[in-house]
Amino acid sequence: MSRTGLFDLERHFAFYGAYHSNPINVLIHIIFVWPIFFTALVLLYFTPALYTPSPQIGLFQSGFLVFNFGFLLALIYALFYVAFDKKAGALAALLCFACWVGASFLASRLGFSLAWKVVLAAQLLCWTGQFIGHGVFEKRAPALLDNLLQAFLMAPFFVLLEVLLTFCGYEPYSGFHASVKAKIDAEIKEWQSKKQKKIS
């Protein structure tokens, strides 16, 4: 059953889909969105610890897992995704924490002086790829110019949901895909109409 407000998955996914209707642009985002999240966590590894468990046990004994701003970011993302949809959200939450663990391990091995260079290079590559996807293939400005929350908080989940919809036929509830497609088509038609009016 669909929801309203902040957790209206249909509305948010339709907004996202209207900016990502070209198959090549969609593929580019599938490739690059999660690495942006991962590399951001690499950099956030070097923020101060918010909490230190005592005594340290398990993976925390090794010193590379730290409850810092990277963990907090992964937690916020995970909670949002589970609130959107329990099944796909749980998978997205698992990926968030897997990214946190992987990013923490990588950052602890690289050290800050090398890590920030790796992160900068990866971020530049990923963002450039996405801008090319929008400019060359989608021929529409990225969603971040219209909705920053959508671009930074929700994009990883929507990329995952796009994959689940396309390759597994997954729907959060019956009729979700058809309803979203109708909203996307209507939004694109409205955008094209406004674009045409500006030209003429």
Coordinates of N, CA and C in Angstrom, one line a residue:
M1 N 0.8 -1.2 0.0 CA 0.0 0.0 0.0 C 0.9 1.3 0.0
S2 N 0.5 2.2 -0.8 CA 1.4 3.4 -0.9 C 1.2 4.3 0.3
R3 N 2.3 5.1 0.5 CA 2.3 6.1 1.7 C 2.3 7.5 1.2
T4 N 2.1 8.4 2.1 CA 2.1 9.8 1.7 C 3.3 10.5 2.5
G5 N 3.6 11.8 2.1 CA 4.6 12.6 2.7 C 6.0 12.1 2.4
L6 N 6.9 12.2 3.4 CA 8.3 12.0 3.2 C 8.5 10.5 2.7
F7 N 7.7 9.6 3.2 CA 8.0 8.2 2.8 C 7.0 7.7 1.7
D8 N 6.6 8.6 0.9 CA 5.8 8.3 -0.3 C 6.7 7.8 -1.4
L9 N 6.9 6.5 -1.4 CA 7.9 5.8 -2.3 C 7.5 6.0 -3.7
E10 N 6.3 5.9 -4.1 CA 5.8 6.1 -5.4 C 6.2 7.5 -6.0
R11 N 5.9 8.5 -5.2 CA 6.2 9.9 -5.6 C 7.7 10.2 -5.8
H12 N 8.5 9.7 -4.8 CA 9.9 9.9 -4.8 C 10.6 9.1 -6.0
F13 N 10.1 7.9 -6.2 CA 10.7 7.0 -7.2 C 10.3 7.6 -8.6
A14 N 9.1 8.1 -8.7 CA 8.6 8.7 -10.0 C 9.5 9.9 -10.3
F15 N 9.7 10.7 -9.3 CA 10.6 11.9 -9.5 C 12.0 11.5 -10.0
Y16 N 12.5 10.5 -9.3 CA 13.9 9.9 -9.7 C 13.8 9.4 -11.1
G17 N 12.8 8.6 -11.4 CA 12.6 7.9 -12.7 C 12.5 8.9 -13.9
A18 N 11.9 10.1 -13.6 CA 11.7 11.1 -14.6 C 13.0 11.7 -15.1
Y19 N 14.0 11.6 -14.2 CA 15.4 12.1 -14.6 C 16.3 11.0 -15.0
H20 N 15.8 9.8 -15.0 CA 16.6 8.6 -15.3 C 15.8 7.6 -16.1
S21 N 15.4 8.1 -17.3 CA 14.6 7.2 -18.2 C 15.4 6.6 -19.3
N22 N 16.5 7.2 -19.6 CA 17.4 6.6 -20.7 C 18.2 5.4 -20.1
P23 N 18.1 4.3 -20.8 CA 18.8 3.0 -20.3 C 20.3 3.2 -20.0
I24 N 21.0 3.9 -20.9 CA 22.4 4.1 -20.7 C 22.7 5.0 -19.4
N25 N 21.9 6.0 -19.3 CA 22.0 6.9 -18.1 C 21.7 6.1 -16.8
V26 N 20.7 5.2 -16.9 CA 20.3 4.3 -15.8 C 21.5 3.4 -15.4
L27 N 22.1 2.8 -16.4 CA 23.2 1.9 -16.2 C 24.4 2.7 -15.6
I28 N 24.7 3.9 -16.1 CA 25.8 4.7 -15.5 C 25.5 5.0 -14.0
H29 N 24.3 5.2 -13.7 CA 24.0 5.5 -12.3 C 24.1 4.2 -11.4
I30 N 23.7 3.1 -12.0 CA 23.8 1.8 -11.3 C 25.3 1.6 -11.0
I31 N 26.2 1.9 -11.9 CA 27.6 1.7 -11.7 C 28.2 2.7 -10.7
F32 N 27.8 3.9 -10.8 CA 28.5 5.0 -10.0 C 27.9 5.5 -8.7
V33 N 26.6 5.3 -8.5 CA 26.0 5.8 -7.3 C 26.5 5.2 -6.0
W34 N 26.5 3.9 -5.9 CA 27.0 3.3 -4.7 C 28.5 3.6 -4.4
P35 N 29.4 3.6 -5.4 CA 30.8 4.0 -5.1 C 30.9 5.4 -4.5
I36 N 30.0 6.3 -4.9 CA 30.0 7.6 -4.3 C 29.8 7.5 -2.8
F37 N 28.8 6.7 -2.4 CA 28.5 6.5 -1.0 C 29.6 5.8 -0.3
F38 N 30.2 4.8 -0.9 CA 31.3 4.1 -0.3 C 32.5 5.0 -0.1
T39 N 32.9 5.8 -1.1 CA 34.1 6.6 -0.9 C 33.9 7.7 0.1
A40 N 32.6 8.2 0.2 CA 32.3 9.2 1.2 C 32.6 8.6 2.6
L41 N 32.2 7.3 2.8 CA 32.4 6.7 4.1 C 33.9 6.5 4.3
V42 N 34.7 6.3 3.3 CA 36.2 6.2 3.4 C 36.7 7.4 4.1
L43 N 36.3 8.6 3.5 CA 36.7 9.9 4.1 C 36.2 10.1 5.5
L44 N 35.0 9.7 5.8 CA 34.4 9.9 7.1 C 35.0 9.0 8.1
Y45 N 35.7 8.0 7.7 CA 36.4 7.2 8.7 C 37.4 8.0 9.6
F46 N 37.9 9.1 9.0 CA 38.9 9.9 9.8 C 38.2 10.9 10.7
T47 N 36.9 10.9 10.8 CA 36.3 11.8 11.8 C 36.4 11.2 13.2
P48 N 36.2 12.0 14.2 CA 36.4 11.5 15.6 C 35.3 10.5 16.0
A49 N 35.6 9.6 16.9 CA 34.7 8.6 17.3 C 33.6 9.2 18.2
L50 N 32.4 8.8 17.9 CA 31.2 9.3 18.7 C 31.0 8.5 19.9
Y51 N 31.4 7.2 19.9 CA 31.3 6.3 21.0 C 32.3 5.2 20.8
T52 N 32.9 4.8 22.0 CA 33.9 3.8 22.0 C 33.5 2.7 22.9
P53 N 33.1 1.5 22.4 CA 32.7 0.4 23.3 C 33.8 -0.1 24.2
S54 N 33.4 -0.4 25.4 CA 34.3 -0.8 26.4 C 33.7 -2.0 27.2
P55 N 34.4 -3.1 27.2 CA 35.6 -3.4 26.5 C 35.4 -3.7 25.0
Q56 N 36.4 -3.4 24.2 CA 36.2 -3.6 22.8 C 36.2 -5.1 22.5
I57 N 35.3 -5.6 21.7 CA 35.2 -7.0 21.3 C 35.1 -7.2 19.8
G58 N 35.4 -8.4 19.4 CA 35.3 -8.7 18.0 C 36.0 -7.8 17.0
L59 N 35.3 -7.4 16.0 CA 36.0 -6.5 15.0 C 36.5 -5.2 15.5
F60 N 35.9 -4.7 16.6 CA 36.3 -3.5 17.2 C 37.7 -3.6 17.9
Q61 N 38.1 -4.8 18.2 CA 39.4 -5.0 18.8 C 40.5 -4.6 17.8
S62 N 40.2 -4.9 16.5 CA 41.2 -4.7 15.5 C 41.5 -3.2 15.3
G63 N 40.5 -2.3 15.7 CA 40.7 -0.9 15.7 C 40.3 -0.2 14.4
F64 N 39.8 -1.0 13.4 CA 39.4 -0.3 12.1 C 37.9 0.0 12.1
L65 N 37.1 -0.6 13.0 CA 35.7 -0.2 13.0 C 35.5 0.8 14.2
V66 N 35.0 2.0 13.8 CA 34.9 3.1 14.7 C 33.5 3.6 14.6
F67 N 32.8 3.8 15.7 CA 31.5 4.5 15.7 C 31.7 6.0 15.5
N68 N 31.9 6.4 14.3 CA 32.1 7.8 14.0 C 31.0 8.3 13.0
F69 N 31.3 9.4 12.4 CA 30.3 10.0 11.5 C 30.0 9.1 10.3
G70 N 31.0 8.3 9.9 CA 30.7 7.3 8.8 C 29.6 6.3 9.2
F71 N 29.8 5.8 10.5 CA 28.7 4.9 11.0 C 27.4 5.6 11.1
L72 N 27.4 6.8 11.6 CA 26.1 7.6 11.7 C 25.5 7.8 10.4
L73 N 26.2 8.1 9.3 CA 25.7 8.3 8.0 C 25.1 7.0 7.5
A74 N 25.8 5.9 7.6 CA 25.3 4.6 7.2 C 24.0 4.2 7.9
L75 N 24.0 4.5 9.2 CA 22.8 4.3 10.0 C 21.6 5.1 9.6
I76 N 21.8 6.4 9.3 CA 20.7 7.2 8.8 C 20.1 6.7 7.5
Y77 N 21.1 6.4 6.6 CA 20.6 5.9 5.3 C 19.9 4.6 5.5
A78 N 20.4 3.7 6.3 CA 19.8 2.4 6.5 C 18.4 2.5 7.0
L79 N 18.2 3.4 8.0 CA 16.9 3.6 8.6 C 15.9 4.2 7.6
F80 N 16.3 5.1 6.8 CA 15.4 5.7 5.8 C 15.0 4.6 4.8
Y81 N 15.9 3.8 4.4 CA 15.6 2.8 3.4 C 14.6 1.7 3.9
V82 N 14.8 1.3 5.2 CA 13.9 0.3 5.8 C 12.5 1.0 5.9
A83 N 12.4 2.3 6.2 CA 11.2 3.0 6.4 C 10.4 3.1 5.0
F84 N 11.2 3.1 3.9 CA 10.6 3.2 2.6 C 9.9 1.8 2.3
D85 N 10.7 0.8 2.5 CA 10.2 -0.6 2.1 C 11.0 -1.6 2.9
K86 N 10.3 -2.5 3.6 CA 11.0 -3.4 4.6 C 11.9 -4.4 3.9
K87 N 11.5 -5.0 2.8 CA 12.3 -6.0 2.1 C 13.5 -5.4 1.3
A88 N 13.2 -4.5 0.4 CA 14.3 -3.9 -0.4 C 15.1 -3.0 0.5
G89 N 14.4 -2.3 1.5 CA 15.1 -1.5 2.5 C 16.1 -2.2 3.3
A90 N 15.7 -3.5 3.7 CA 16.6 -4.3 4.5 C 17.8 -4.7 3.8
L91 N 17.6 -5.0 2.5 CA 18.8 -5.2 1.6 C 19.7 -4.0 1.5
A92 N 19.1 -2.9 1.3 CA 19.8 -1.6 1.1 C 20.5 -1.3 2.4
A93 N 19.9 -1.5 3.6 CA 20.5 -1.3 4.9 C 21.7 -2.2 5.1
L94 N 21.6 -3.4 4.6 CA 22.7 -4.4 4.7 C 23.9 -3.9 3.9
L95 N 23.6 -3.4 2.7 CA 24.6 -2.8 1.8 C 25.3 -1.6 2.4
C96 N 24.5 -0.8 3.1 CA 25.0 0.4 3.8 C 26.1 0.0 4.8
F97 N 25.7 -1.0 5.6 CA 26.7 -1.4 6.7 C 27.8 -2.1 6.1
A98 N 27.6 -2.9 5.0 CA 28.7 -3.5 4.3 C 29.7 -2.5 3.8
C99 N 29.1 -1.4 3.2 CA 30.0 -0.3 2.7 C 30.8 0.3 3.9
W100 N 30.1 0.5 5.0 CA 30.8 1.1 6.2 C 32.0 0.2 6.6
V101 N 31.7 -1.1 6.7 CA 32.8 -2.0 7.1 C 33.9 -2.0 6.1
G102 N 33.6 -2.1 4.8 CA 34.6 -2.1 3.8 C 35.3 -0.8 3.7
A103 N 34.6 0.3 3.8 CA 35.3 1.6 3.7 C 36.2 1.8 4.9
S104 N 35.8 1.4 6.1 CA 36.6 1.5 7.3 C 37.9 0.7 7.2
F105 N 37.7 -0.5 6.6 CA 38.9 -1.4 6.4 C 39.9 -0.7 5.5
L106 N 39.4 -0.3 4.3 CA 40.2 0.3 3.3 C 40.9 1.6 3.8
A107 N 40.1 2.5 4.5 CA 40.7 3.7 5.0 C 41.8 3.4 6.1
S108 N 41.5 2.4 6.9 CA 42.5 2.1 8.0 C 43.8 1.6 7.3
R109 N 43.7 1.0 6.2 CA 45.0 0.5 5.5 C 45.6 1.6 4.7
L110 N 44.8 2.5 4.1 CA 45.4 3.6 3.3 C 46.0 4.7 4.1
G111 N 45.4 5.1 5.2 CA 45.8 6.2 5.9 C 45.3 7.5 5.2
F112 N 45.1 8.6 6.0 CA 44.4 9.8 5.5 C 45.2 10.4 4.3
S113 N 46.5 10.4 4.3 CA 47.2 11.1 3.3 C 47.0 10.5 1.9
L114 N 46.8 9.2 1.8 CA 46.5 8.5 0.6 C 45.0 8.4 0.3
A115 N 44.2 8.2 1.4 CA 42.8 8.0 1.3 C 42.1 9.1 0.6
W116 N 42.4 10.4 1.0 CA 41.7 11.5 0.5 C 41.9 11.7 -1.0
K117 N 43.1 11.3 -1.5 CA 43.4 11.3 -2.9 C 42.6 10.3 -3.7
V118 N 42.5 9.1 -3.1 CA 41.7 8.0 -3.7 C 40.3 8.4 -3.8
V119 N 39.8 9.0 -2.7 CA 38.4 9.4 -2.6 C 38.1 10.5 -3.6
L120 N 39.0 11.5 -3.7 CA 38.8 12.6 -4.7 C 38.8 12.1 -6.1
A121 N 39.7 11.2 -6.5 CA 39.7 10.6 -7.8 C 38.4 9.9 -8.1
A122 N 38.0 9.0 -7.1 CA 36.8 8.2 -7.3 C 35.5 9.1 -7.4
Q123 N 35.5 10.1 -6.6 CA 34.3 11.0 -6.6 C 34.2 11.8 -8.0
L124 N 35.4 12.3 -8.4 CA 35.4 13.0 -9.7 C 35.0 12.1 -10.8
L125 N 35.5 10.9 -10.8 CA 35.1 9.9 -11.9 C 33.6 9.6 -11.9
C126 N 33.1 9.3 -10.7 CA 31.7 9.0 -10.6 C 30.8 10.1 -10.9
W127 N 31.1 11.3 -10.4 CA 30.2 12.4 -10.7 C 30.3 12.8 -12.2
T128 N 31.5 12.8 -12.7 CA 31.7 13.1 -14.2 C 30.9 12.1 -15.0
G129 N 30.9 10.8 -14.7 CA 30.2 9.8 -15.4 C 28.7 10.1 -15.4
Q130 N 28.2 10.5 -14.2 CA 26.8 10.8 -14.1 C 26.3 12.0 -14.8
F131 N 27.2 13.1 -14.8 CA 26.9 14.3 -15.6 C 26.9 14.0 -17.1
I132 N 27.8 13.1 -17.5 CA 27.8 12.7 -18.9 C 26.5 11.9 -19.2
G133 N 26.1 11.1 -18.3 CA 24.9 10.3 -18.5 C 23.7 11.2 -18.7
H134 N 23.6 12.3 -17.9 CA 22.5 13.2 -18.0 C 22.7 14.1 -19.3
G135 N 23.8 14.6 -19.5 CA 24.0 15.6 -20.6 C 24.0 14.9 -22.0
V136 N 24.6 13.8 -22.1 CA 24.7 13.1 -23.4 C 23.6 12.2 -23.7
F137 N 23.1 11.4 -22.8 CA 22.1 10.4 -23.0 C 20.7 10.8 -22.5
E138 N 20.6 11.3 -21.3 CA 19.3 11.7 -20.8 C 18.8 13.0 -21.4
K139 N 19.8 13.9 -21.7 CA 19.6 15.3 -22.2 C 18.7 16.0 -21.2
R140 N 18.9 15.8 -19.9 CA 18.2 16.5 -18.9 C 19.1 16.7 -17.7
A141 N 19.0 17.9 -17.1 CA 19.9 18.2 -15.9 C 19.6 17.2 -14.8
P142 N 20.7 16.9 -14.0 CA 20.5 15.9 -12.9 C 19.4 16.4 -11.9
A143 N 18.9 15.4 -11.1 CA 17.9 15.7 -10.1 C 18.4 16.6 -9.0
L144 N 19.7 16.5 -8.8 CA 20.3 17.3 -7.6 C 20.1 18.8 -7.8
L145 N 19.9 19.2 -9.0 CA 19.6 20.7 -9.2 C 18.2 21.1 -8.8
D146 N 17.3 20.1 -8.6 CA 15.9 20.3 -8.2 C 15.6 19.8 -6.8
N147 N 16.4 18.8 -6.4 CA 16.1 18.2 -5.1 C 17.4 17.5 -4.5
L148 N 18.1 18.3 -3.6 CA 19.3 17.8 -3.1 C 19.1 16.5 -2.2
L149 N 18.0 16.5 -1.4 CA 17.7 15.3 -0.6 C 17.6 14.1 -1.4
Q150 N 16.9 14.2 -2.6 CA 16.7 13.1 -3.5 C 18.0 12.6 -4.0
A151 N 18.9 13.5 -4.4 CA 20.1 13.2 -5.0 C 21.1 12.5 -4.1
F152 N 21.2 13.0 -2.8 CA 22.2 12.4 -1.9 C 21.7 11.4 -1.0
L153 N 20.5 11.5 -0.5 CA 20.0 10.5 0.5 C 19.3 9.3 -0.2
M154 N 18.5 9.6 -1.2 CA 17.6 8.5 -1.7 C 18.2 7.8 -2.9
A155 N 19.1 8.4 -3.6 CA 19.6 7.8 -4.9 C 20.1 6.4 -4.7
P156 N 20.9 6.1 -3.7 CA 21.4 4.7 -3.6 C 20.3 3.7 -3.5
F157 N 19.2 4.0 -2.8 CA 18.1 3.1 -2.6 C 17.4 2.9 -3.9
F158 N 17.2 4.1 -4.6 CA 16.4 4.0 -5.9 C 17.2 3.2 -7.0
V159 N 18.5 3.3 -7.0 CA 19.3 2.6 -7.9 C 19.2 1.1 -7.6
L160 N 19.2 0.7 -6.3 CA 19.0 -0.7 -6.0 C 17.6 -1.2 -6.3
L161 N 16.6 -0.3 -6.1 CA 15.2 -0.7 -6.4 C 15.0 -0.8 -7.9
E162 N 15.7 0.0 -8.7 CA 15.7 -0.1 -10.1 C 16.2 -1.4 -10.6
V163 N 17.3 -1.9 -10.0 CA 17.9 -3.2 -10.3 C 16.9 -4.3 -9.9
L164 N 16.3 -4.2 -8.8 CA 15.4 -5.3 -8.3 C 14.1 -5.3 -9.2
L165 N 13.6 -4.1 -9.6 CA 12.5 -4.1 -10.5 C 12.8 -4.7 -11.8
T166 N 13.9 -4.3 -12.4 CA 14.3 -4.7 -13.7 C 14.6 -6.2 -13.9
F167 N 15.5 -6.7 -12.9 CA 16.0 -8.0 -13.1 C 15.3 -9.1 -12.3
C168 N 14.6 -8.6 -11.2 CA 13.9 -9.6 -10.4 C 12.4 -9.5 -10.4
G169 N 11.9 -8.4 -11.0 CA 10.5 -8.1 -11.1 C 9.9 -7.8 -9.7
Y170 N 10.7 -7.3 -8.8 CA 10.3 -7.0 -7.4 C 9.5 -5.7 -7.4
E171 N 8.4 -5.7 -6.7 CA 7.6 -4.6 -6.4 C 7.3 -4.5 -4.9
P172 N 7.5 -3.3 -4.3 CA 7.2 -3.1 -2.9 C 5.7 -3.5 -2.5
Y173 N 4.8 -3.4 -3.5 CA 3.4 -3.8 -3.4 C 2.9 -3.9 -4.8
S174 N 1.8 -4.7 -4.9 CA 1.2 -4.9 -6.2 C 0.7 -3.6 -6.8
G175 N 1.1 -3.4 -8.1 CA 0.7 -2.2 -8.9 C 1.7 -1.1 -8.8
F176 N 2.7 -1.3 -8.0 CA 3.7 -0.2 -7.8 C 4.3 0.2 -9.1
H177 N 4.8 -0.7 -9.9 CA 5.6 -0.4 -11.1 C 4.7 0.3 -12.1
A178 N 3.4 -0.2 -12.3 CA 2.5 0.5 -13.2 C 2.2 1.9 -12.8
S179 N 2.0 2.1 -11.5 CA 1.6 3.4 -11.0 C 2.8 4.4 -11.2
V180 N 4.0 3.9 -10.9 CA 5.2 4.7 -11.0 C 5.4 5.1 -12.5
K181 N 5.3 4.1 -13.3 CA 5.5 4.3 -14.8 C 4.6 5.4 -15.3
A182 N 3.3 5.4 -14.9 CA 2.3 6.4 -15.3 C 2.7 7.8 -14.8
K183 N 3.2 7.9 -13.6 CA 3.7 9.1 -13.0 C 4.9 9.6 -13.7
I184 N 5.8 8.7 -14.1 CA 7.1 9.1 -14.8 C 6.7 9.6 -16.2
D185 N 5.9 8.9 -16.9 CA 5.5 9.4 -18.2 C 4.8 10.7 -18.2
A186 N 4.0 11.0 -17.2 CA 3.3 12.2 -17.1 C 4.2 13.4 -16.8
E187 N 5.2 13.1 -15.9 CA 6.2 14.1 -15.5 C 7.1 14.4 -16.7
I188 N 7.5 13.4 -17.4 CA 8.4 13.7 -18.6 C 7.6 14.5 -19.7
K189 N 6.4 14.1 -19.8 CA 5.5 14.8 -20.8 C 5.4 16.3 -20.4
E190 N 5.2 16.6 -19.1 CA 5.1 17.9 -18.6 C 6.4 18.7 -18.8
W191 N 7.5 18.0 -18.5 CA 8.8 18.7 -18.7 C 9.1 19.0 -20.1
Q192 N 8.8 18.1 -21.0 CA 9.0 18.3 -22.5 C 8.1 19.4 -23.0
S193 N 6.9 19.5 -22.4 CA 6.0 20.6 -22.8 C 6.6 22.0 -22.4
K194 N 7.1 22.1 -21.2 CA 7.7 23.3 -20.7 C 8.9 23.7 -21.5
K195 N 9.7 22.6 -21.8 CA 10.9 22.9 -22.6 C 10.6 23.4 -24.0
Q196 N 9.5 22.9 -24.6 CA 9.1 23.3 -25.9 C 8.6 24.7 -25.9
K197 N 7.9 25.1 -24.8 CA 7.4 26.5 -24.7 C 8.6 27.5 -24.6
K198 N 9.6 27.1 -23.9 CA 10.8 28.0 -23.7 C 11.5 28.2 -25.1
I199 N 11.5 27.1 -25.9 CA 12.2 27.2 -27.2 C 11.4 28.1 -28.1
S200 N 10.1 27.9 -28.1 CA 9.2 28.6 -29.1 C 8.9 30.1 -28.6

